[in-house]
Coordinates of C-alpha atoms in Angstrom, one line a residue:
M1 CA 0.3 -0.3 -0.1
A2 CA 0.9 3.5 -0.5
S3 CA 3.1 4.9 1.8
P4 CA 3.5 9.1 3.7
Q5 CA 5.3 11.3 0.9
A6 CA 5.5 14.9 1.2
S7 CA 3.1 17.4 -0.2
G8 CA 0.2 15.9 -0.3
R9 CA 1.3 13.1 -2.3
H10 CA 1.6 9.3 -0.9
Q11 CA 4.6 6.8 -1.8
V12 CA 3.6 3.4 -4.0
S13 CA 6.8 2.5 -4.2
R14 CA 10.5 3.0 -4.4
A15 CA 12.6 3.8 -7.9
P16 CA 14.0 0.2 -8.2
A17 CA 17.4 -0.5 -6.4
W18 CA 19.2 -1.3 -9.0
T19 CA 19.2 2.0 -11.2
A20 CA 20.7 3.4 -8.1
H21 CA 24.0 2.0 -9.8
A22 CA 23.6 1.6 -13.3
R23 CA 23.8 3.9 -16.2
S24 CA 21.1 5.8 -17.3
Q25 CA 20.8 6.4 -21.4
R26 CA 19.7 9.7 -23.2
S27 CA 16.3 9.1 -24.0
A28 CA 15.0 9.3 -27.9
A29 CA 14.1 12.7 -28.7
A30 CA 10.5 11.5 -30.0
A31 CA 10.5 8.7 -26.2
P32 CA 7.3 6.2 -27.5
A33 CA 3.7 6.8 -25.2
S34 CA 4.1 4.8 -21.9
H35 CA 1.9 2.4 -20.6
A36 CA 1.0 1.7 -17.1
K37 CA -1.6 0.3 -14.9
I38 CA -2.8 1.4 -11.0
W39 CA -3.8 -1.5 -9.2
L40 CA -6.1 -1.2 -6.9
A41 CA -6.7 -2.5 -3.1
P42 CA -9.0 -5.5 -2.3
R43 CA -11.6 -4.3 0.0
D44 CA -10.7 -5.8 3.2
R45 CA -7.4 -7.4 2.3
S46 CA -6.8 -8.8 5.6
G47 CA -10.3 -10.6 5.7
L48 CA -9.5 -11.6 2.4
E49 CA -6.2 -13.5 3.8
Q50 CA -8.4 -15.4 6.6
L51 CA -10.8 -16.6 4.0
A52 CA -8.0 -17.9 1.6
R53 CA -6.6 -19.4 4.5
A54 CA -9.9 -21.1 5.7
V55 CA -11.3 -22.1 2.6
S56 CA -8.0 -24.2 1.6
D57 CA -6.9 -25.5 5.0
P58 CA -8.3 -29.1 5.6
T59 CA -8.4 -28.5 8.9
S60 CA -10.4 -26.3 8.7
A61 CA -14.5 -26.2 9.3
A62 CA -14.4 -23.5 5.8
Y63 CA -12.4 -26.5 3.7
G64 CA -13.9 -26.0 0.5
H65 CA -16.4 -24.1 1.3
H66 CA -15.5 -21.6 -1.1
L67 CA -17.1 -18.1 -2.9
S68 CA -18.8 -17.6 -6.1
S69 CA -17.7 -14.7 -8.4
A70 CA -20.2 -12.7 -7.6
Q71 CA -19.7 -12.9 -4.1
Y72 CA -16.3 -12.1 -3.9
R73 CA -16.9 -8.8 -6.1
A74 CA -20.0 -8.0 -3.1
R75 CA -17.3 -8.7 -0.2
F76 CA -14.2 -7.3 -1.6
A77 CA -13.8 -6.1 -4.5
P78 CA -12.9 -2.7 -5.3
T79 CA -16.5 -0.2 -5.0
A80 CA -17.2 1.8 -7.9
G81 CA -16.7 5.0 -6.5
T82 CA -12.9 4.3 -5.8
V83 CA -12.8 3.5 -10.1
S84 CA -14.6 6.4 -10.5
A85 CA -12.0 8.3 -8.0
V86 CA -8.7 6.4 -9.4
T87 CA -9.5 7.5 -13.2
A88 CA -11.3 10.7 -12.5
W89 CA -7.3 11.6 -11.1
A90 CA -5.8 10.3 -13.8
R91 CA -7.9 12.2 -16.2
S92 CA -7.3 15.5 -14.4
A93 CA -3.3 14.7 -14.7
G94 CA -3.3 14.8 -18.3
L95 CA -2.9 11.0 -18.9
R96 CA -5.5 8.5 -20.5
V97 CA -7.9 6.1 -19.5
D98 CA -7.2 3.2 -21.5
G99 CA -9.7 0.7 -19.5
V100 CA -10.6 -0.6 -16.1
G101 CA -9.2 -4.5 -15.5
S102 CA -11.6 -7.7 -15.0
D103 CA -13.0 -7.1 -11.6
D104 CA -12.0 -3.8 -11.0
H105 CA -8.6 -5.0 -10.2
F106 CA -6.4 -1.9 -11.9
V107 CA -7.0 1.0 -14.2
A108 CA -5.3 1.0 -17.6
V109 CA -3.6 4.4 -18.0
S110 CA -1.6 5.8 -21.3
G111 CA 0.1 9.2 -21.8
S112 CA 3.7 10.7 -23.4
R113 CA 6.5 9.8 -21.6
S114 CA 6.6 13.1 -19.5
A115 CA 3.2 12.9 -19.3
V116 CA 3.7 9.8 -17.0
S117 CA 5.8 10.9 -15.2
S118 CA 5.0 14.4 -13.6
A119 CA 1.2 12.3 -13.1
F120 CA 3.3 10.0 -10.9
T121 CA 6.2 11.8 -10.0
A122 CA 8.5 9.3 -10.8
N123 CA 11.1 10.6 -13.3
L124 CA 11.5 7.5 -16.1
G125 CA 15.5 7.3 -16.9
T126 CA 16.3 4.8 -19.7
F127 CA 18.7 2.2 -19.1
T128 CA 20.3 -1.2 -20.3
L129 CA 21.0 -4.3 -18.1
D130 CA 21.5 -7.8 -19.7
G131 CA 21.4 -6.3 -23.1
H132 CA 18.0 -5.3 -22.2
T133 CA 16.6 -1.6 -23.6
G134 CA 14.3 -0.3 -21.3
T135 CA 12.1 2.4 -19.3
A136 CA 13.0 2.8 -15.1
P137 CA 11.6 5.6 -12.3
T138 CA 14.8 6.9 -11.2
S139 CA 12.5 8.4 -8.2
A140 CA 9.5 7.3 -5.4
V141 CA 6.6 6.2 -7.5
T142 CA 3.3 8.3 -6.1
V143 CA -0.3 9.2 -6.0
P144 CA -2.2 12.0 -5.1
D145 CA -3.4 11.3 -0.4
S146 CA -7.3 11.6 -1.8
I147 CA -6.5 8.1 -3.5
A148 CA -3.8 7.0 -2.0
G149 CA -5.4 4.1 0.2
Q150 CA -7.2 2.1 -3.2
V151 CA -3.4 2.2 -5.0
L152 CA -1.6 -1.3 -4.8
A153 CA 0.9 -0.6 -7.7
V154 CA 1.2 0.7 -10.3
T155 CA 3.2 -1.7 -13.2
G156 CA 4.7 -0.5 -17.0
L157 CA 6.8 1.9 -15.5
D158 CA 9.6 -1.0 -15.6
T159 CA 10.3 -2.4 -18.5
V160 CA 13.6 -3.1 -17.6
T161 CA 13.4 -6.1 -15.3
H162 CA 9.7 -6.4 -15.1
W163 CA 9.8 -9.3 -17.7
A164 CA 9.3 -13.3 -17.9
T165 CA 11.1 -16.0 -19.4
P166 CA 9.3 -19.2 -20.4
A167 CA 10.7 -22.0 -17.9
Q168 CA 11.7 -24.5 -20.2
S169 CA 15.7 -25.7 -21.1
R170 CA 17.4 -23.8 -23.8
D171 CA 19.8 -25.1 -25.5
R172 CA 17.1 -26.9 -28.4
G173 CA 19.2 -25.6 -30.9
T174 CA 17.0 -23.8 -33.6
P175 CA 20.0 -23.0 -36.2
S176 CA 21.1 -19.2 -35.8
T177 CA 20.6 -19.0 -40.0
S178 CA 17.1 -19.6 -40.0
T179 CA 14.4 -17.1 -42.2
A180 CA 12.4 -17.1 -39.1
S181 CA 12.6 -14.8 -37.3
P182 CA 11.7 -14.6 -33.2
S183 CA 10.2 -11.9 -33.2
D184 CA 7.9 -12.6 -36.3
L185 CA 4.5 -13.7 -35.1
G186 CA 4.4 -16.8 -37.4
P187 CA 5.8 -20.6 -37.3
P188 CA 9.3 -20.5 -35.5
P189 CA 12.4 -22.2 -36.5
G190 CA 12.3 -25.2 -36.9
F191 CA 13.9 -28.4 -35.2
V192 CA 14.8 -32.1 -35.2
N193 CA 16.4 -34.5 -32.5
A194 CA 18.9 -36.8 -33.9
T195 CA 18.9 -40.5 -33.5
P196 CA 19.7 -42.6 -31.5
C197 CA 17.4 -42.1 -28.8
S198 CA 15.4 -44.4 -26.7
A199 CA 11.4 -45.0 -26.9
Y200 CA 11.5 -46.4 -23.5
Y201 CA 14.2 -45.6 -21.0
G202 CA 17.7 -47.4 -21.3
E203 CA 16.2 -49.1 -24.6
K204 CA 19.6 -48.0 -26.0
V205 CA 22.5 -47.4 -24.7
D206 CA 25.8 -46.3 -25.9
R207 CA 28.6 -48.3 -26.8
R208 CA 30.1 -46.5 -29.1
D209 CA 31.6 -43.7 -26.3
P210 CA 34.3 -44.3 -23.9
A211 CA 32.2 -45.4 -20.4
F212 CA 31.6 -42.4 -17.7
Q213 CA 32.2 -43.1 -14.2
G214 CA 33.0 -46.9 -15.3
K215 CA 29.5 -47.6 -16.8
H216 CA 28.4 -46.6 -20.9
L217 CA 24.9 -44.3 -20.4
P218 CA 21.7 -44.9 -22.0
Y219 CA 20.5 -42.9 -25.0
S220 CA 17.8 -39.8 -23.7
V221 CA 14.2 -41.1 -24.9
C222 CA 13.0 -40.1 -27.9
G223 CA 10.2 -38.1 -26.0
Y224 CA 8.0 -39.9 -23.4
V225 CA 4.3 -39.7 -24.9
P226 CA 1.2 -38.8 -22.8
S227 CA 0.7 -42.1 -21.9
Q228 CA 3.8 -43.0 -20.5
F229 CA 3.6 -39.7 -18.5
R230 CA 0.4 -40.5 -17.3
S231 CA 0.7 -44.8 -16.7
A232 CA 4.1 -43.9 -14.2
Y233 CA 1.8 -41.5 -12.1
G234 CA -0.6 -43.2 -11.5
V235 CA -3.0 -41.4 -13.4
T236 CA -4.1 -45.1 -15.9
A237 CA -4.8 -46.9 -12.5
T238 CA -7.1 -44.3 -11.3
Q239 CA -8.9 -44.3 -14.7
R240 CA -9.3 -40.6 -14.0
T241 CA -9.5 -37.6 -17.1
G242 CA -10.1 -34.8 -15.8
R243 CA -13.8 -35.0 -16.7
G244 CA -15.2 -32.2 -16.4
E245 CA -13.0 -29.9 -15.3
T246 CA -11.0 -26.5 -17.0
V247 CA -7.6 -25.8 -17.0
A248 CA -6.5 -22.2 -18.1
I249 CA -2.9 -22.0 -18.8
I250 CA -1.0 -18.2 -19.3
D251 CA 2.3 -17.8 -21.6
A252 CA 2.9 -14.3 -23.7
F253 CA 0.7 -14.2 -27.4
A254 CA -1.2 -17.0 -29.3
A255 CA -0.2 -20.1 -31.7
P256 CA -1.8 -19.1 -34.7
T257 CA -2.0 -22.9 -35.2
I258 CA -1.8 -24.5 -32.0
E259 CA -5.4 -26.4 -32.1
Q260 CA -4.0 -28.0 -35.4
D261 CA -1.3 -28.6 -34.0
A262 CA -2.1 -30.3 -30.6
N263 CA -4.7 -32.5 -32.5
T264 CA -2.8 -33.8 -34.8
Y265 CA 0.0 -34.7 -32.0
A266 CA -2.9 -36.0 -29.9
T267 CA -4.0 -39.0 -32.7
R268 CA -0.2 -38.8 -33.8
H269 CA 0.0 -41.0 -30.0
G270 CA -3.2 -42.7 -29.6
D271 CA -5.1 -39.8 -27.5
N272 CA -8.2 -38.3 -28.7
A273 CA -8.0 -34.8 -30.6
F274 CA -9.5 -31.8 -28.7
R275 CA -13.4 -32.3 -29.2
R276 CA -15.3 -28.6 -30.3
G277 CA -15.2 -26.2 -27.7
Q278 CA -12.8 -28.0 -25.5
L279 CA -10.3 -26.2 -26.1
T280 CA -9.8 -22.4 -26.4
Q281 CA -7.4 -19.9 -26.8
S282 CA -8.1 -15.5 -26.1
N283 CA -5.8 -12.6 -26.2
D284 CA -6.2 -10.9 -23.9
P285 CA -6.1 -8.0 -25.6
A286 CA -5.7 -9.0 -28.4
D287 CA -3.1 -7.0 -30.3
P288 CA 0.0 -8.0 -28.7
T289 CA 2.8 -5.5 -27.7
R290 CA 6.2 -5.4 -27.3
V291 CA 7.0 -8.3 -29.9
E292 CA 10.3 -8.0 -30.7
D293 CA 11.6 -8.1 -26.7
C294 CA 9.8 -10.2 -25.3
G295 CA 11.1 -13.1 -28.2
G296 CA 7.5 -12.6 -30.0
N297 CA 7.2 -16.6 -31.0
G298 CA 9.4 -17.8 -29.0
W299 CA 6.7 -18.2 -26.4
F300 CA 4.6 -20.7 -29.4
G301 CA 6.6 -24.0 -28.3
E302 CA 5.7 -23.0 -24.6
E303 CA 2.8 -22.6 -25.2
T304 CA 1.9 -26.0 -27.1
L305 CA 4.1 -28.2 -24.4
D306 CA 1.5 -26.3 -22.0
V307 CA -1.2 -27.1 -24.3
E308 CA 0.1 -31.2 -24.8
A309 CA 1.1 -31.8 -21.4
V310 CA -2.7 -30.9 -19.9
H311 CA -4.2 -32.9 -22.4
G312 CA -2.0 -35.7 -22.6
M313 CA -2.2 -35.9 -18.5
A314 CA -6.3 -35.0 -18.4
P315 CA -7.6 -35.6 -21.9
N316 CA -11.2 -35.1 -21.3
A317 CA -10.7 -31.5 -19.2
G318 CA -11.4 -28.1 -21.0
V319 CA -8.1 -26.1 -22.1
A320 CA -8.1 -22.5 -22.2
Y321 CA -5.5 -20.6 -22.9
Y322 CA -4.7 -17.1 -22.3
G323 CA -2.6 -15.6 -24.2
A324 CA -0.9 -11.8 -22.4
A325 CA -0.5 -8.8 -24.8
S326 CA 3.7 -9.2 -23.5
C327 CA 5.4 -11.0 -21.7
Y328 CA 5.9 -7.9 -18.9
D329 CA 4.0 -8.5 -15.5
D330 CA 1.4 -6.3 -16.0
D331 CA 0.4 -8.2 -19.0
L332 CA 0.7 -11.3 -17.6
L333 CA -1.0 -10.0 -14.6
A334 CA -3.5 -8.4 -16.2
S335 CA -4.3 -12.5 -18.1
L336 CA -4.6 -13.5 -14.5
A337 CA -6.8 -11.6 -13.6
R338 CA -8.9 -12.2 -15.6
V339 CA -8.6 -16.2 -15.7
V340 CA -9.9 -15.4 -12.1
H341 CA -12.9 -13.8 -13.0
D342 CA -14.4 -15.8 -15.7
N343 CA -14.2 -18.3 -13.0
K344 CA -14.1 -21.2 -16.1
A345 CA -10.8 -22.6 -15.0
S346 CA -10.1 -24.9 -11.7
V347 CA -6.5 -25.2 -12.4
I348 CA -4.1 -22.2 -13.4
S349 CA -0.2 -23.2 -15.4
N350 CA 2.5 -20.8 -15.4
S351 CA 5.5 -21.5 -17.2
W352 CA 6.8 -18.1 -16.2
G353 CA 8.9 -16.6 -14.2
E354 CA 12.2 -14.0 -13.1
P355 CA 14.6 -14.4 -10.7
T356 CA 13.9 -11.7 -7.4
Y357 CA 17.5 -10.0 -7.9
V358 CA 20.0 -8.8 -9.6
V359 CA 23.5 -7.9 -9.7
V360 CA 24.6 -4.3 -11.1
D361 CA 28.0 -3.6 -10.8
G362 CA 28.7 -6.1 -8.0
V363 CA 25.7 -4.9 -6.3
K364 CA 23.0 -7.5 -5.5
T365 CA 19.2 -5.9 -5.8
P366 CA 16.0 -6.9 -6.5
T367 CA 14.2 -6.4 -8.2
I368 CA 11.0 -7.5 -6.8
D369 CA 9.1 -4.7 -4.8
D370 CA 6.1 -5.0 -2.2
A371 CA 3.9 -3.3 -4.2
L372 CA 4.0 -5.7 -7.1
V373 CA 4.1 -8.5 -4.4
Q374 CA 0.3 -6.9 -3.2
A375 CA -0.5 -6.6 -6.8
Y376 CA -0.3 -10.8 -7.9
E377 CA -1.2 -11.7 -4.2
S378 CA -4.6 -10.1 -4.8
V379 CA -5.3 -12.0 -7.7
F380 CA -4.0 -15.2 -5.9
L381 CA -5.5 -14.9 -3.1
Q382 CA -8.8 -14.1 -5.3
G383 CA -8.8 -17.1 -7.1
A384 CA -7.8 -19.2 -3.7
V385 CA -11.0 -18.1 -2.3
Q386 CA -13.3 -18.7 -5.5
G387 CA -11.7 -22.6 -5.7
I388 CA -8.7 -21.7 -8.3
G389 CA -5.0 -23.2 -7.7
T390 CA -2.4 -20.9 -9.3
Y391 CA 0.8 -23.4 -10.4
F392 CA 4.2 -21.8 -11.4
S393 CA 6.9 -24.0 -12.7
S394 CA 10.4 -23.1 -10.7
G395 CA 13.0 -22.0 -13.3
D396 CA 15.0 -23.9 -14.9
D397 CA 18.4 -21.9 -13.4
G398 CA 18.8 -23.6 -9.9
D399 CA 20.1 -21.6 -7.4
E400 CA 19.9 -18.5 -9.7
L401 CA 23.8 -18.0 -8.8
A402 CA 25.8 -18.7 -12.5
N403 CA 22.4 -16.9 -13.9
A404 CA 22.0 -14.4 -11.4
G405 CA 25.0 -13.7 -9.2
V406 CA 22.0 -14.3 -6.4
L407 CA 21.3 -17.6 -4.7
S408 CA 17.2 -16.7 -4.8
P409 CA 13.8 -18.6 -6.0
D410 CA 12.0 -17.7 -8.4
W411 CA 9.3 -15.2 -8.9
P412 CA 6.1 -15.5 -9.3
A413 CA 7.0 -18.8 -8.0
A414 CA 8.1 -17.9 -4.5
D415 CA 5.1 -16.6 -3.3
P416 CA 3.8 -18.1 -0.5
Y417 CA -0.1 -18.1 -2.3
V418 CA 1.1 -20.4 -4.8
T419 CA 2.5 -24.2 -6.0
A420 CA 6.2 -23.9 -6.8
V421 CA 6.5 -27.0 -9.2
G422 CA 9.6 -28.4 -9.6
G423 CA 11.6 -31.0 -11.8
T424 CA 12.7 -34.4 -11.9
A425 CA 14.8 -36.9 -14.3
L426 CA 12.2 -39.6 -15.1
A427 CA 13.1 -42.9 -15.8
V428 CA 10.1 -44.9 -17.4
D429 CA 10.7 -49.2 -18.6
S430 CA 8.8 -50.9 -21.5
R431 CA 5.6 -51.5 -20.0
G432 CA 5.1 -47.4 -18.5
R433 CA 6.8 -47.6 -14.8
R434 CA 8.9 -45.3 -13.1
Q435 CA 11.5 -47.1 -12.8
F436 CA 13.4 -44.3 -11.1
E437 CA 13.2 -40.9 -10.8
T438 CA 15.8 -38.3 -9.4
G439 CA 16.9 -35.1 -9.4
W440 CA 16.8 -32.6 -12.4
G441 CA 20.2 -30.9 -12.8
T442 CA 22.4 -30.8 -15.4
E443 CA 26.2 -31.4 -16.1
K444 CA 27.0 -31.3 -19.3
Y445 CA 30.5 -33.4 -20.6
T446 CA 32.1 -33.3 -23.9
L447 CA 33.8 -35.4 -26.0
V448 CA 38.2 -34.1 -25.9
D449 CA 41.3 -36.7 -26.4
N450 CA 38.5 -39.8 -26.6
A451 CA 37.7 -39.0 -22.9
W452 CA 34.7 -37.1 -21.5
S453 CA 35.0 -33.1 -20.4
S454 CA 33.3 -31.6 -18.1
V455 CA 31.9 -28.6 -20.3
G456 CA 29.8 -27.0 -15.7
Y457 CA 26.9 -26.2 -15.0
L458 CA 24.3 -26.5 -17.6
Y459 CA 21.0 -26.0 -15.9
G460 CA 18.1 -27.7 -13.5
A461 CA 15.4 -27.0 -11.7
G462 CA 14.7 -23.8 -9.4
G463 CA 14.6 -23.2 -5.8
G464 CA 15.9 -22.8 -2.7
C465 CA 14.5 -20.5 0.8
S466 CA 13.6 -17.4 -0.2
D467 CA 14.5 -13.8 1.6
L468 CA 11.6 -12.1 1.0
F469 CA 8.4 -14.5 1.9
A470 CA 8.5 -15.7 5.4
K471 CA 7.8 -19.6 6.1
P472 CA 4.0 -20.2 5.8
F473 CA 1.9 -21.9 8.0
Y474 CA 1.8 -25.1 6.1
Q475 CA 5.2 -25.5 6.0
R476 CA 5.9 -24.8 9.5
A477 CA 5.9 -28.9 10.5
T478 CA 8.7 -29.5 7.3
R479 CA 12.2 -29.8 7.2
T480 CA 13.0 -27.3 4.7
G481 CA 16.4 -26.3 6.3
C482 CA 14.8 -22.0 6.4
D483 CA 12.6 -19.9 8.1
M484 CA 11.7 -18.2 5.5
R485 CA 9.4 -20.4 2.2
G486 CA 11.3 -22.9 0.9
V487 CA 10.8 -23.7 -2.7
P488 CA 9.7 -26.0 -4.5
D489 CA 6.3 -27.9 -3.1
V490 CA 6.0 -30.6 -5.5
A491 CA 7.6 -32.1 -8.4
M492 CA 7.2 -34.3 -11.8
D493 CA 9.3 -34.7 -14.9
A494 CA 11.2 -31.9 -16.4
D495 CA 14.9 -32.9 -18.2
P496 CA 15.6 -32.6 -21.1
T497 CA 16.9 -35.7 -22.1
T498 CA 14.1 -37.3 -19.7
G499 CA 11.0 -35.1 -21.8
M500 CA 8.1 -34.9 -23.5
L501 CA 8.0 -34.9 -27.7
V502 CA 5.4 -32.2 -28.0
G503 CA 4.1 -31.3 -32.0
E504 CA 4.9 -28.2 -33.2
T505 CA 4.0 -26.5 -37.2
Q506 CA 8.2 -25.0 -37.6
V507 CA 9.8 -22.7 -40.4
F508 CA 12.3 -26.1 -41.5
D509 CA 15.0 -24.4 -44.2
A510 CA 16.5 -27.8 -45.2
H511 CA 15.4 -30.9 -45.6
T512 CA 13.9 -32.7 -43.0
K513 CA 12.7 -35.8 -41.5
F514 CA 9.2 -33.7 -41.4
G515 CA 9.9 -31.7 -44.8
T516 CA 11.4 -28.7 -45.8
G517 CA 9.3 -25.2 -45.2
T518 CA 6.0 -24.2 -43.1
Q519 CA 5.4 -28.1 -41.9
Y520 CA 4.1 -29.1 -38.8
G521 CA 7.3 -31.5 -36.9
E522 CA 8.2 -33.2 -33.8
Y523 CA 10.7 -32.6 -31.0
R524 CA 11.8 -33.6 -27.5
I525 CA 11.4 -30.3 -24.8
G526 CA 11.8 -30.6 -20.7
G527 CA 12.2 -27.4 -18.2
T528 CA 10.2 -26.9 -15.4
S529 CA 8.0 -26.1 -17.8
L530 CA 7.1 -29.5 -18.7
A531 CA 5.9 -29.6 -14.8
A532 CA 3.9 -27.2 -14.3
P533 CA 1.5 -28.4 -16.9
L534 CA 1.7 -31.4 -16.5
F535 CA 0.5 -31.8 -12.0
A536 CA -1.9 -29.0 -13.6
G537 CA -3.1 -31.8 -15.5
L538 CA -3.0 -34.1 -12.7
Q539 CA -4.7 -31.7 -10.2
A540 CA -7.5 -31.6 -13.2
D541 CA -8.0 -35.9 -12.9
V542 CA -8.0 -35.4 -9.2
Q543 CA -10.7 -33.6 -8.8
Q544 CA -12.7 -35.0 -11.2
T545 CA -14.3 -36.5 -8.1
R546 CA -14.4 -34.2 -5.6
G547 CA -14.7 -31.1 -6.8
R548 CA -12.2 -27.9 -6.4
I549 CA -9.4 -28.2 -4.2
G550 CA -8.1 -24.2 -5.0
F551 CA -4.9 -23.1 -3.9
A552 CA -3.4 -27.1 -3.1
N553 CA 0.0 -26.2 -1.0
P554 CA -1.7 -27.2 2.3
L555 CA -3.6 -30.8 1.2
V556 CA -0.5 -31.1 -1.1
Y557 CA 1.8 -30.9 3.1
R558 CA -1.0 -32.7 4.4
L559 CA -0.7 -35.3 1.6
G560 CA 3.2 -35.3 2.1
R561 CA 4.1 -36.2 5.4
G562 CA 4.2 -39.8 5.3
G563 CA 2.5 -42.4 3.5
D564 CA 2.8 -43.4 0.0
A565 CA 1.0 -39.7 -1.2
F566 CA 3.9 -38.8 -3.6
H567 CA 7.6 -40.1 -4.4
D568 CA 10.5 -39.1 -2.2
V569 CA 13.0 -37.9 -4.7
R570 CA 16.5 -38.8 -4.1
P571 CA 19.4 -39.8 -5.7
E572 CA 19.6 -43.3 -7.8
G573 CA 19.2 -44.7 -11.4
D574 CA 21.9 -43.3 -14.1
A575 CA 24.5 -40.6 -13.3
G576 CA 22.9 -39.3 -16.9
N577 CA 22.6 -39.8 -20.9
I578 CA 23.6 -40.4 -24.1
R579 CA 22.7 -37.1 -25.9
V580 CA 22.7 -37.2 -29.5
D581 CA 22.3 -33.0 -31.5
F582 CA 22.1 -32.9 -35.0
V583 CA 25.3 -30.2 -35.6
N584 CA 23.0 -27.7 -38.1
G585 CA 19.7 -29.1 -35.7
L586 CA 17.7 -29.9 -38.6
N587 CA 19.6 -32.8 -40.4
G588 CA 23.1 -34.4 -40.0
D589 CA 24.4 -32.3 -43.6
D590 CA 26.6 -31.0 -40.6
G591 CA 27.5 -34.1 -38.6
K592 CA 26.4 -35.3 -34.8
V593 CA 27.5 -34.8 -31.7
S594 CA 27.1 -36.3 -28.9
T595 CA 27.3 -35.4 -25.2
V596 CA 26.7 -36.5 -21.4
R597 CA 24.1 -34.9 -19.5
T598 CA 24.8 -35.9 -16.3
F599 CA 21.5 -36.3 -13.5
D600 CA 21.2 -34.7 -9.7
Q601 CA 23.3 -32.2 -9.9
D602 CA 21.8 -28.7 -9.9
S603 CA 24.0 -26.4 -8.5
S604 CA 23.8 -25.8 -4.5
L605 CA 20.0 -27.6 -4.9
T606 CA 20.0 -31.2 -3.5
T607 CA 18.1 -34.1 -3.3
G608 CA 17.3 -36.0 0.4
R609 CA 15.3 -37.7 2.3
G610 CA 11.8 -36.0 2.5
W611 CA 11.0 -32.3 1.6
D612 CA 14.3 -31.0 -0.7
D613 CA 15.0 -27.9 -2.8
V614 CA 14.8 -28.9 -5.8
T615 CA 11.3 -31.5 -6.2
G616 CA 9.6 -30.1 -2.2
V617 CA 7.6 -33.3 -1.0
G618 CA 8.3 -35.3 -4.0
S619 CA 6.2 -36.3 -6.9
P620 CA 3.1 -37.2 -7.4
T621 CA 1.6 -41.2 -7.0
A622 CA -1.7 -43.0 -7.9
N623 CA -1.9 -43.3 -3.9
Y624 CA -1.9 -39.3 -4.1
V625 CA -5.0 -39.1 -7.0
I626 CA -6.5 -40.9 -5.0
A627 CA -6.1 -39.6 -1.6
A628 CA -6.4 -35.9 -2.2
S629 CA -9.9 -36.7 -4.3
G630 CA -10.8 -37.9 -1.0
R631 CA -11.5 -41.8 -2.2

């Protein structure tokens, strides 16, 4: 909330701390218009938090007694008077009011850079950080005293650090010579997995290359298909399909071929295509922005993975895709607010996130402030009281030290009102059984003088202890190794060498087994971007017979304390896999390269007995599906 400021103004947020250590640049003479969203405070925030806990806690008498959308609006949404006061001030300050968000969560405004700076008394500077250029306030963001009590945050002013990336493995190997630009919103550049690879774990073993740590390793799988995941995680045994439930998926932008691709993929691998109306896709708003900054069609692979993973785990569940206007916090959060307002989905899958800190000139500075947290949590809490569970991938950079220079779990996965999904390396045998499952954390080795030589840490499941959020009530009986929020909560398959085969329309600039030009093609992919929709789909299966769970963490930790609802993920199985790639990412014209990708070497994060910072309480079993459904 806003805090007192001189001259009839209240401070909503400070200038981002990193701006004090970064070098500002001279802005262009004709600076583009600035856009912002003024996030409004819910009525009775304390009461909203108490109700969210009560309806989510299995030990509470109010457990499961969720509100309808209308009941939420009547009790907690900002009043019409609040919206009127904020819009009137914005216009009087020289800003254009572009609209009001779902359930009056925000007022969208825009204006010239000078007008926006003046309205919020926040001088907007231009900065370049890690190759990304944008604007950020160099002074506190303020609003008049008259509306201070109604304003949570102002988003959109910092376009340097407040942007998210998909949590999928980044070594897909797309050729840099592709004519399909990532800044386009047409089909993305193509990629083809090389062989040998295995149809199930351990089918083929590499005996041509030197042994690794005294053993010849199996080739990576070609990519698991949904029936293998359903079998390994116990869904097949329960005969659940997610019927009657709807899972929402949020990413940036929207792939134009998603339904066609998902239906082709499903039918090729033994599942049913989407029924008419079972998959919906909407853009929010219809016109995307900041396409080049966000990587454009690079998000289409994320959407493809999310949709096909959810449909694979819950073939009869509805899937509602919401494409945010950009990858920036204010647009992604607006899409979250719309999902909660629509109240059609009971599960929200989010495979994106951002570091909570950045190091500038050797100084650790936060990118996430209390105002932004308050804005996000206003939506998370509404979802919780309405029986909507929000699930986030935990990230693909382990403890973030190598990526961001700071030990810290990703945001928003670290928020205590969401379920953070970590990652594993999953071995599925020829009969669809879990052969072993260990943590996802990869060190890469290449051949040098016919011996394996380490290239170093590559990627792994995000996790660790937050220094922003206190230990939530549902973790108090769990040993997390710290007194703060521990991440993640649960885990599913994420290792790219044990990843999922997905199908997507792509542009192939050379001859491939899929053809040349714009064609449907399939490739293996991983990351906690896979784990999150797998778990979201599984939650739809759970809810098929019990109805909405809502915020799942209190139930997850209750079931995770003893019993066999979760597989306790520990160091086990092989040291890793052999991955074979085409040098050019498309065909064998330029040869192939083999590398070792290890298991369970996730930066400073480790798997072990009980809760751990790679996999949380572990990965679900058939007993979880049964126990969580109350049957």
